[in-house]
PDB file of C-alpha atoms in Angstrom:
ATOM      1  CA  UNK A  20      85.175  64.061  75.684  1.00  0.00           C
ATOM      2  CA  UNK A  21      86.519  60.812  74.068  1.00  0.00           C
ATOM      3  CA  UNK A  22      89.849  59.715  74.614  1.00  0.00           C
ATOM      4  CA  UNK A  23      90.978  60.610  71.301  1.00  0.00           C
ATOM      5  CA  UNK A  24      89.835  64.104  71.847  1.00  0.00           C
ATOM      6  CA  UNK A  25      91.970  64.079  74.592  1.00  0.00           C
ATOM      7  CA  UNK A  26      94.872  63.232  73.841  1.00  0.00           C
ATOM      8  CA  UNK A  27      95.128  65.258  70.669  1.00  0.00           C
ATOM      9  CA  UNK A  28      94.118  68.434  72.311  1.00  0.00           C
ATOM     10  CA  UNK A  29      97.001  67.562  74.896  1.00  0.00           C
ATOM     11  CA  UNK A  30      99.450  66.855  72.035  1.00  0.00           C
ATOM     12  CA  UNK A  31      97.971  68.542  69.450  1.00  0.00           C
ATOM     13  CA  UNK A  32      99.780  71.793  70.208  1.00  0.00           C
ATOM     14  CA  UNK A  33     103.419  69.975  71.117  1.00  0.00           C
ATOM     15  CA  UNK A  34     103.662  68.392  67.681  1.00  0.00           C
ATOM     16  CA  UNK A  35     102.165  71.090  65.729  1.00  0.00           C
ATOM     17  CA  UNK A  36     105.233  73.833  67.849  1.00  0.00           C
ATOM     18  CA  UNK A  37     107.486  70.507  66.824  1.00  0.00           C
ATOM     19  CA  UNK A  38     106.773  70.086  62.962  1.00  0.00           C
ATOM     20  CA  UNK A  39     104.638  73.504  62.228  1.00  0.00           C
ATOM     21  CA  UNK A  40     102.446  71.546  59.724  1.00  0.00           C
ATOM     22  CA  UNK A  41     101.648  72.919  56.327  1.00  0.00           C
ATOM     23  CA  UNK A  42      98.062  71.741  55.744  1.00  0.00           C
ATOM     24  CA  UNK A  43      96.673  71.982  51.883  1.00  0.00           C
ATOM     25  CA  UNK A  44      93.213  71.014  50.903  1.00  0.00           C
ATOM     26  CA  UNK A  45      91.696  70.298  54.064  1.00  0.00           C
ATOM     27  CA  UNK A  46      88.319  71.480  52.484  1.00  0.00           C
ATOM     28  CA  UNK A  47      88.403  68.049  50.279  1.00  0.00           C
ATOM     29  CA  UNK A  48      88.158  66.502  53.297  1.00  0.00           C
ATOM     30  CA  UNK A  49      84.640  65.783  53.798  1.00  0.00           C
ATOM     31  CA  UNK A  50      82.961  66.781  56.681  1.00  0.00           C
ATOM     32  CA  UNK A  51      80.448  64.243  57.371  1.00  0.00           C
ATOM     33  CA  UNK A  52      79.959  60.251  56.475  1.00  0.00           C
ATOM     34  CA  UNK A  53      83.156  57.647  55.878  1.00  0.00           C
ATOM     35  CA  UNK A  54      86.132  58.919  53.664  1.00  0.00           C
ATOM     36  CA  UNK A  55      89.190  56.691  53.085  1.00  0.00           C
ATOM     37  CA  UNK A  56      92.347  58.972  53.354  1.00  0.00           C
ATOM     38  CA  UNK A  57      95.121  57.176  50.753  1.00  0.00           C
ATOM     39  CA  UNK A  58      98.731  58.776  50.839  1.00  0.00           C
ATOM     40  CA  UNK A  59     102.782  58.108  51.214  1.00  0.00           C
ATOM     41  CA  UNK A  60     104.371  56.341  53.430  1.00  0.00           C
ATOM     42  CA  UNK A  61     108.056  57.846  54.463  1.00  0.00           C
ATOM     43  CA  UNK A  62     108.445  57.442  58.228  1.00  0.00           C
ATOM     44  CA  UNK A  63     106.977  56.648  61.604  1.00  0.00           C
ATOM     45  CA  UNK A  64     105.490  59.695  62.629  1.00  0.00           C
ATOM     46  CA  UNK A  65     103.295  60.356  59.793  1.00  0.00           C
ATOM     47  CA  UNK A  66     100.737  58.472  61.634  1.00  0.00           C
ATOM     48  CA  UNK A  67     100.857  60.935  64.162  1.00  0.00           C
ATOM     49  CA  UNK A  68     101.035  64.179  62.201  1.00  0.00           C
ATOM     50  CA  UNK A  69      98.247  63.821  59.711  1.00  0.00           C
ATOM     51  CA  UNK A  70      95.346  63.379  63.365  1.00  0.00           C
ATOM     52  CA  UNK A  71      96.364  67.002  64.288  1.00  0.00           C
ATOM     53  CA  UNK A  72      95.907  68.516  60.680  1.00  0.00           C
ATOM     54  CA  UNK A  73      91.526  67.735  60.678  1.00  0.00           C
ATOM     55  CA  UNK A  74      88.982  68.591  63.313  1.00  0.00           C
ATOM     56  CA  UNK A  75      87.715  64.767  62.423  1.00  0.00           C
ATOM     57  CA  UNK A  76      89.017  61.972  64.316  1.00  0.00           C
ATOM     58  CA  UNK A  77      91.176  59.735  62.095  1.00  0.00           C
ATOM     59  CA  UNK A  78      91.804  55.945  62.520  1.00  0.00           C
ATOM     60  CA  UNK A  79      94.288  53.982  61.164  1.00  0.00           C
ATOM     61  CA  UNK A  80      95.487  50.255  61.683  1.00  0.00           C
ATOM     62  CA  UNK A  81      99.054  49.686  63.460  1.00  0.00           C
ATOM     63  CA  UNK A  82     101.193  46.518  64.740  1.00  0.00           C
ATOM     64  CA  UNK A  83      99.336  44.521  67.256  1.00  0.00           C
ATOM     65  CA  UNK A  84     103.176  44.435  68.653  1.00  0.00           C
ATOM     66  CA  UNK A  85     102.670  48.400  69.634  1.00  0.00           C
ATOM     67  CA  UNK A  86      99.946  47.424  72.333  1.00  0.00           C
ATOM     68  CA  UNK A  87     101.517  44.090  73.631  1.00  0.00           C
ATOM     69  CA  UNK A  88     104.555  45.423  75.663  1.00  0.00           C
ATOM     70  CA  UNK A  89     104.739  44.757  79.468  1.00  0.00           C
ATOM     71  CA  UNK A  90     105.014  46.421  82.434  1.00  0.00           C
ATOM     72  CA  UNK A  91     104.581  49.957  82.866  1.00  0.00           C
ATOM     73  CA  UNK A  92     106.036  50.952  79.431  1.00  0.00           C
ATOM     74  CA  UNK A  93     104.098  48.592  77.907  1.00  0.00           C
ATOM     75  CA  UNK A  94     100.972  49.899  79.405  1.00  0.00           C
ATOM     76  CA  UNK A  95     101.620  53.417  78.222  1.00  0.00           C
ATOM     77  CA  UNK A  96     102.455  53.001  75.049  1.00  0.00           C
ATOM     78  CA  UNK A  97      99.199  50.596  74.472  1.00  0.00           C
ATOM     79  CA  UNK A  98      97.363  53.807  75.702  1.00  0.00           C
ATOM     80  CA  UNK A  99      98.860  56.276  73.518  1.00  0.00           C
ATOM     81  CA  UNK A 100      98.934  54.761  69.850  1.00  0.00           C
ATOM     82  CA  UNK A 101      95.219  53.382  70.809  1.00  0.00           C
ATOM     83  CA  UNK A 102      94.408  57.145  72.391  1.00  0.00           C
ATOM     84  CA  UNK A 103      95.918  58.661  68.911  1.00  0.00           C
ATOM     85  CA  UNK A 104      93.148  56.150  67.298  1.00  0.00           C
ATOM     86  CA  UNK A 105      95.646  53.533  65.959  1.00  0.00           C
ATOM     87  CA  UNK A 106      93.311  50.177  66.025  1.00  0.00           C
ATOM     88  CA  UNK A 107      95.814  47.075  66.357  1.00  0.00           C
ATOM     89  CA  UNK A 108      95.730  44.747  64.268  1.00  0.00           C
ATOM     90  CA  UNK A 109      98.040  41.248  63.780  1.00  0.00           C
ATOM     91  CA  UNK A 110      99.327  41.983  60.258  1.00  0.00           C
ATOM     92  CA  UNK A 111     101.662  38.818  60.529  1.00  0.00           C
ATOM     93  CA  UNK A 112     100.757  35.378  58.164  1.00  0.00           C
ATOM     94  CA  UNK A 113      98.122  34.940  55.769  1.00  0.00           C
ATOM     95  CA  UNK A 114      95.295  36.281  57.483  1.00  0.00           C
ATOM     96  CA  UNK A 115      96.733  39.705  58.318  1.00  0.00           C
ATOM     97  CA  UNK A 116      95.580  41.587  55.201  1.00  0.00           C
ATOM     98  CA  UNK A 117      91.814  40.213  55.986  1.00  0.00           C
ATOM     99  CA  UNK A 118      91.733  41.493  59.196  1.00  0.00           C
ATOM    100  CA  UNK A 119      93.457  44.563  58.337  1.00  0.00           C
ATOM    101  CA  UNK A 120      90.725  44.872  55.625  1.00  0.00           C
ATOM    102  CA  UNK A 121      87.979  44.124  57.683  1.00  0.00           C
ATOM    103  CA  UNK A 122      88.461  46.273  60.769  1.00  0.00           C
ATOM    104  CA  UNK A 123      88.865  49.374  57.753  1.00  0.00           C
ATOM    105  CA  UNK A 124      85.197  48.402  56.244  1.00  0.00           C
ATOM    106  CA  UNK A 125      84.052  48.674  59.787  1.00  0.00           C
ATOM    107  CA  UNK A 126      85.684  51.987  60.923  1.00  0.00           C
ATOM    108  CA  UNK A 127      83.779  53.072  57.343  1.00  0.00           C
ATOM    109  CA  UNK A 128      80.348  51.762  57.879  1.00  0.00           C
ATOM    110  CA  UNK A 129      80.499  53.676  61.155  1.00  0.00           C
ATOM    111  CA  UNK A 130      81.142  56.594  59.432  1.00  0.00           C
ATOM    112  CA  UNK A 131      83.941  57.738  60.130  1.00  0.00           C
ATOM    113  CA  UNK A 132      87.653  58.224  58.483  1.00  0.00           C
ATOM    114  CA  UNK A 133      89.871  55.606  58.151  1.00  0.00           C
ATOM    115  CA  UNK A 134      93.225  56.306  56.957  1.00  0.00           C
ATOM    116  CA  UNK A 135      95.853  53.761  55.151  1.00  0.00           C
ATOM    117  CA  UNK A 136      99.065  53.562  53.128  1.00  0.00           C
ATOM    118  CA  UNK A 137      98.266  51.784  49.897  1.00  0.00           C
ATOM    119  CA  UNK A 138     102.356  51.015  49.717  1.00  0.00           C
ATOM    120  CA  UNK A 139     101.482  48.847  52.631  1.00  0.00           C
ATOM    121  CA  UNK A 140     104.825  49.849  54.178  1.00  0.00           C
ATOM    122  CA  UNK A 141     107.671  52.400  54.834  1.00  0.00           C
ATOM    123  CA  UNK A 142     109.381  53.691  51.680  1.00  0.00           C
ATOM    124  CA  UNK A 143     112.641  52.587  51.648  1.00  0.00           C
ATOM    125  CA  UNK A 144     114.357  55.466  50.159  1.00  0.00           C
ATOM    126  CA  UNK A 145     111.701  58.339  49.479  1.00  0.00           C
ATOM    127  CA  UNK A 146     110.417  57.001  46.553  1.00  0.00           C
ATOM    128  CA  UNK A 147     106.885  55.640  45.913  1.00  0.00           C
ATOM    129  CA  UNK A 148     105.519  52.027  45.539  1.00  0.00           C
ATOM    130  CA  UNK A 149     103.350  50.011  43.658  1.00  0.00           C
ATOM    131  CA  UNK A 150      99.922  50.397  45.846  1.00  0.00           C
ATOM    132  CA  UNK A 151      98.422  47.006  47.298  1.00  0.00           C
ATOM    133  CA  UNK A 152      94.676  46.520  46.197  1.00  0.00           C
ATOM    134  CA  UNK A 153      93.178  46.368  49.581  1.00  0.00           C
ATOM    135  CA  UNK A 154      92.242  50.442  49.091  1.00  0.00           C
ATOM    136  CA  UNK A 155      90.425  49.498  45.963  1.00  0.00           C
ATOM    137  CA  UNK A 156      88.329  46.824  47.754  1.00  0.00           C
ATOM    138  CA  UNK A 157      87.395  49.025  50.641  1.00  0.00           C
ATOM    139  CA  UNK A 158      86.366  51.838  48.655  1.00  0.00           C
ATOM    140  CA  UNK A 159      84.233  49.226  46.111  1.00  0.00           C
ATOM    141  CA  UNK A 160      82.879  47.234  49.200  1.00  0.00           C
ATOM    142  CA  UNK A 161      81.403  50.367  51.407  1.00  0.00           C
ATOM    143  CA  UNK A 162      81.197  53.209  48.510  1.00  0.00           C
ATOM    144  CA  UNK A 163      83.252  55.727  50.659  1.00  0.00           C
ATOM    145  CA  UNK A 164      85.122  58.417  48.516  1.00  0.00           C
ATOM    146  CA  UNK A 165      88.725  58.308  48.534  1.00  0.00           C
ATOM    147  CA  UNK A 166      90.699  61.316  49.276  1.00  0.00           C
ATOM    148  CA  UNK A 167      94.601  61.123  48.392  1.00  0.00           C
ATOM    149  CA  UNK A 168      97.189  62.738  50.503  1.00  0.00           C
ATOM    150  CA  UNK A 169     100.799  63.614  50.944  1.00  0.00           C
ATOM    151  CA  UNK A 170     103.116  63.568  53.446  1.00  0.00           C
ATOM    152  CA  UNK A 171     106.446  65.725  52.476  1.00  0.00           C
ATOM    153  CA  UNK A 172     108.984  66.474  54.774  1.00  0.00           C
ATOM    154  CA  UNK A 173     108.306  63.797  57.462  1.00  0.00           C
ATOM    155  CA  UNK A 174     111.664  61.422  56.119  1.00  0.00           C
ATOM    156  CA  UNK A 175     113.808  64.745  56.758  1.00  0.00           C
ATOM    157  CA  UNK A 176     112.845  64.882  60.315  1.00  0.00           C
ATOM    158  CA  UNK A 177     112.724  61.935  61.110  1.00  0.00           C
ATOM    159  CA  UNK A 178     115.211  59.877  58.595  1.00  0.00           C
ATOM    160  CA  UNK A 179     115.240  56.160  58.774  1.00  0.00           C
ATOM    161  CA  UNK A 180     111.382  56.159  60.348  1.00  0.00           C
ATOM    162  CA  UNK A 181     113.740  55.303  63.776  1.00  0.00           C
ATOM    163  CA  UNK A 182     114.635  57.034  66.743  1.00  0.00           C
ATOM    164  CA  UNK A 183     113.498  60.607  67.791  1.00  0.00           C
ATOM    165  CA  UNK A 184     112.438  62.941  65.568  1.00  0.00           C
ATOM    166  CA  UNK A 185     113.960  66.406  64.916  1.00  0.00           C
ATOM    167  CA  UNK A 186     111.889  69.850  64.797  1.00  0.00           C
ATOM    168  CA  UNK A 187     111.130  70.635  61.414  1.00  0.00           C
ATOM    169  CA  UNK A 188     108.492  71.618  59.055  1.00  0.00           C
ATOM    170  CA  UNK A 189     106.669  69.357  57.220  1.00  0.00           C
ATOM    171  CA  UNK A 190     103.328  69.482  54.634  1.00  0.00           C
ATOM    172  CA  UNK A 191     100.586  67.694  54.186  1.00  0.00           C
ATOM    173  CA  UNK A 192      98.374  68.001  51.038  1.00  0.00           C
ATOM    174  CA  UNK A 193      94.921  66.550  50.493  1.00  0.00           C
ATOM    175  CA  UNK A 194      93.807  65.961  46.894  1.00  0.00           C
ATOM    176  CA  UNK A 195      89.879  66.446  45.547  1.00  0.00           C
ATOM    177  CA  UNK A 196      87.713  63.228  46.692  1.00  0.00           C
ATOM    178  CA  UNK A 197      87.674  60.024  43.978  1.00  0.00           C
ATOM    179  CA  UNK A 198      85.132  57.885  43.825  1.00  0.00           C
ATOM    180  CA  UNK A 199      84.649  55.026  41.911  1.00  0.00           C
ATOM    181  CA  UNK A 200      80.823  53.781  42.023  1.00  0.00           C
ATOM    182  CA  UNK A 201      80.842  53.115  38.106  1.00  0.00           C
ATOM    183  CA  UNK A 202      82.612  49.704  39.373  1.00  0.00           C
ATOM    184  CA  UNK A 203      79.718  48.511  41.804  1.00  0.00           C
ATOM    185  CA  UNK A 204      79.607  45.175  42.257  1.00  0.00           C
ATOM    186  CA  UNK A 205      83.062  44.590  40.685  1.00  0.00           C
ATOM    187  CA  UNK A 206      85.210  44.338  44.276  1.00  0.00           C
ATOM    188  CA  UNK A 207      86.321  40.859  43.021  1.00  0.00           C
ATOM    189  CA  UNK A 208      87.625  41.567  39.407  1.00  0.00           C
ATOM    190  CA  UNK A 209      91.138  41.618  39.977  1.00  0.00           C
ATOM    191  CA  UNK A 210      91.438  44.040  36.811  1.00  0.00           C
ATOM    192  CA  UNK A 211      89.109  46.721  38.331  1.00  0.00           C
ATOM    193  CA  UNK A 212      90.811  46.658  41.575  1.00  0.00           C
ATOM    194  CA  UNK A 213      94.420  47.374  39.774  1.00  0.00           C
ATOM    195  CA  UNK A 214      92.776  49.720  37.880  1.00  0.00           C
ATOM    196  CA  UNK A 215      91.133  51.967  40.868  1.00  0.00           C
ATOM    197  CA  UNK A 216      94.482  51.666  43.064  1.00  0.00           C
ATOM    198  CA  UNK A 217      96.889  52.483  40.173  1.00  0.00           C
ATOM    199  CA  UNK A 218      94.476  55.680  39.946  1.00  0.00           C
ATOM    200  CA  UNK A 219      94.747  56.624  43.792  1.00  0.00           C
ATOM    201  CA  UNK A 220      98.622  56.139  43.596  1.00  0.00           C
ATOM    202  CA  UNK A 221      98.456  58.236  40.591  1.00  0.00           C
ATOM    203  CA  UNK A 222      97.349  60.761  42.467  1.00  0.00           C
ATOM    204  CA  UNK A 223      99.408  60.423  45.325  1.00  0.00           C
ATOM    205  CA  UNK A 224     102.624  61.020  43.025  1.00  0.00           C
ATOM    206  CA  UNK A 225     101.179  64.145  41.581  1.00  0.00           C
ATOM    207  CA  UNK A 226     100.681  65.657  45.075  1.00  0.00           C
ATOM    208  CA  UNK A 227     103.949  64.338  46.507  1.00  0.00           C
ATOM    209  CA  UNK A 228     106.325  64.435  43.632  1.00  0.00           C
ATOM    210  CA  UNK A 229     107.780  61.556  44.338  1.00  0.00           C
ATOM    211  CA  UNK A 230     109.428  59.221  41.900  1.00  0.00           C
ATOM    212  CA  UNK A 231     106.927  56.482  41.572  1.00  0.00           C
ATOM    213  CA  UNK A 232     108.566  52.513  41.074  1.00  0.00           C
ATOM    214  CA  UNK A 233     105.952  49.999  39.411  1.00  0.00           C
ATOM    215  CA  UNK A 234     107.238  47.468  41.960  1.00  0.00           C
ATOM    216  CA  UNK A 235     105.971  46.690  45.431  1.00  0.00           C
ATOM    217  CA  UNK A 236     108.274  48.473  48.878  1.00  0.00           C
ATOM    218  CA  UNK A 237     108.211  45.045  50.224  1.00  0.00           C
ATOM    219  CA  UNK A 238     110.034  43.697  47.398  1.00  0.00           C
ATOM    220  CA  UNK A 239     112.375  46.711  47.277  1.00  0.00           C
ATOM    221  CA  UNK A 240     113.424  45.865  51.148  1.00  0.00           C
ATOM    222  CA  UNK A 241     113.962  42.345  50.567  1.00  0.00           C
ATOM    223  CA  UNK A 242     116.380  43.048  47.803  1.00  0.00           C
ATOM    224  CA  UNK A 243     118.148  45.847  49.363  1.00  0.00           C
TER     225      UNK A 243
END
């Protein structure tokens, strides 16, 4: 048993007794071959919740900083967020969306599910942001469907994305696959990719119901 299995049999149970997950659409999941999961972003633990609602293992990239502590704290918390299957990754400077986008296309051409938050950050207030086009270019480069999620309830119990959460229910809904192979060969034009994120985030706000802001979160936080 891998140490993902592990660990989320171990845990599995204390966070689903914690936030009594709601899980809708789990059949559009597929069962086999890579699928890129595309939701919301409200708060820390989403990360954490969505592993424990599919029998598949899920990976997602996280702050090299998570892994880099020292001593003993350090040590354990490297093990957990890599045991949950969070792959670190320095997302700092120019290179960090490359090699953010890179270890994705290989998670995918394993076959297996990678999941990532087009917003590219934390909402700031609940709302939803203008999706980067990094999901558009992994979905054009490998040809894996892309299944769009939401995450409701997660701000509420844990508001701020800081400190520890509070029990609470929370739901997470899967949309019908989307895949875009009519654009092969196009993971370059800078049109196309707009065009295939702006439909996934479309999506996303019609599963969430979240007010959606043509403007990036990043941008939003600096202005704040």
């Amino acid at each position: 048993m891998s140490r993902l299995a592990i660990m989320k049999a171990v845990l599995g149970p204390v966070l689903r007794l914690m936030f009594r997950p709601r899980v809708e659409g789990a059949e559009n999941v597929p069962g086999t071959g890579p699928v890129i999961l595309a939701g919301n972003h409200l708060t820390f633990i989403d990360s954490m919740i969505m592993p424990i609602c599919l029998d598949r293992p899920v990976f997602f990239i996280g702050k090299d900083e998570y892994v880099k502590g020292k001593g003993i704290k350090g040590r354990l918390m490297a093990w957990f967020f890599t045991s949950v299957g969070m792959i670190p990754v320095d997302r700092d400077g120019g290179r960090g969306g490359v090699a953010a986008l890179m270890t994705g296309r290989r998670v995918l051409e394993e076959g297996r599910i990678f999941s990532i938050y087009p917003e590219g950050t934390r909402s700031p207030d609940g709302r939803l942001y203008r999706g980067r086009t990094g999901i558009a270019r992994l979905t054009l480069m490998t040809g894996a469907p892309v299944v769009p999620f939401a995450m409701i309830g997660t701000d509420k119990i844990q508001p701020g994305g800081a400190g520890i959460p509070r029990p609470g229910r929370v739901t997470v809904r899967f949309g019908e696959p989307m895949e875009f192979s009519r654009y092969d060969g196009m993971d370059r034009d800078r049109y196309v990719l707009r065009a295939v994120t702006d439909s996934v985030m479309a999506e996303v706000m019609r599963l969430s119901g979240q007010e959606y802001v043509d403007m990036y979160a990043t941008k939003a936080k600096e202005a704040a």
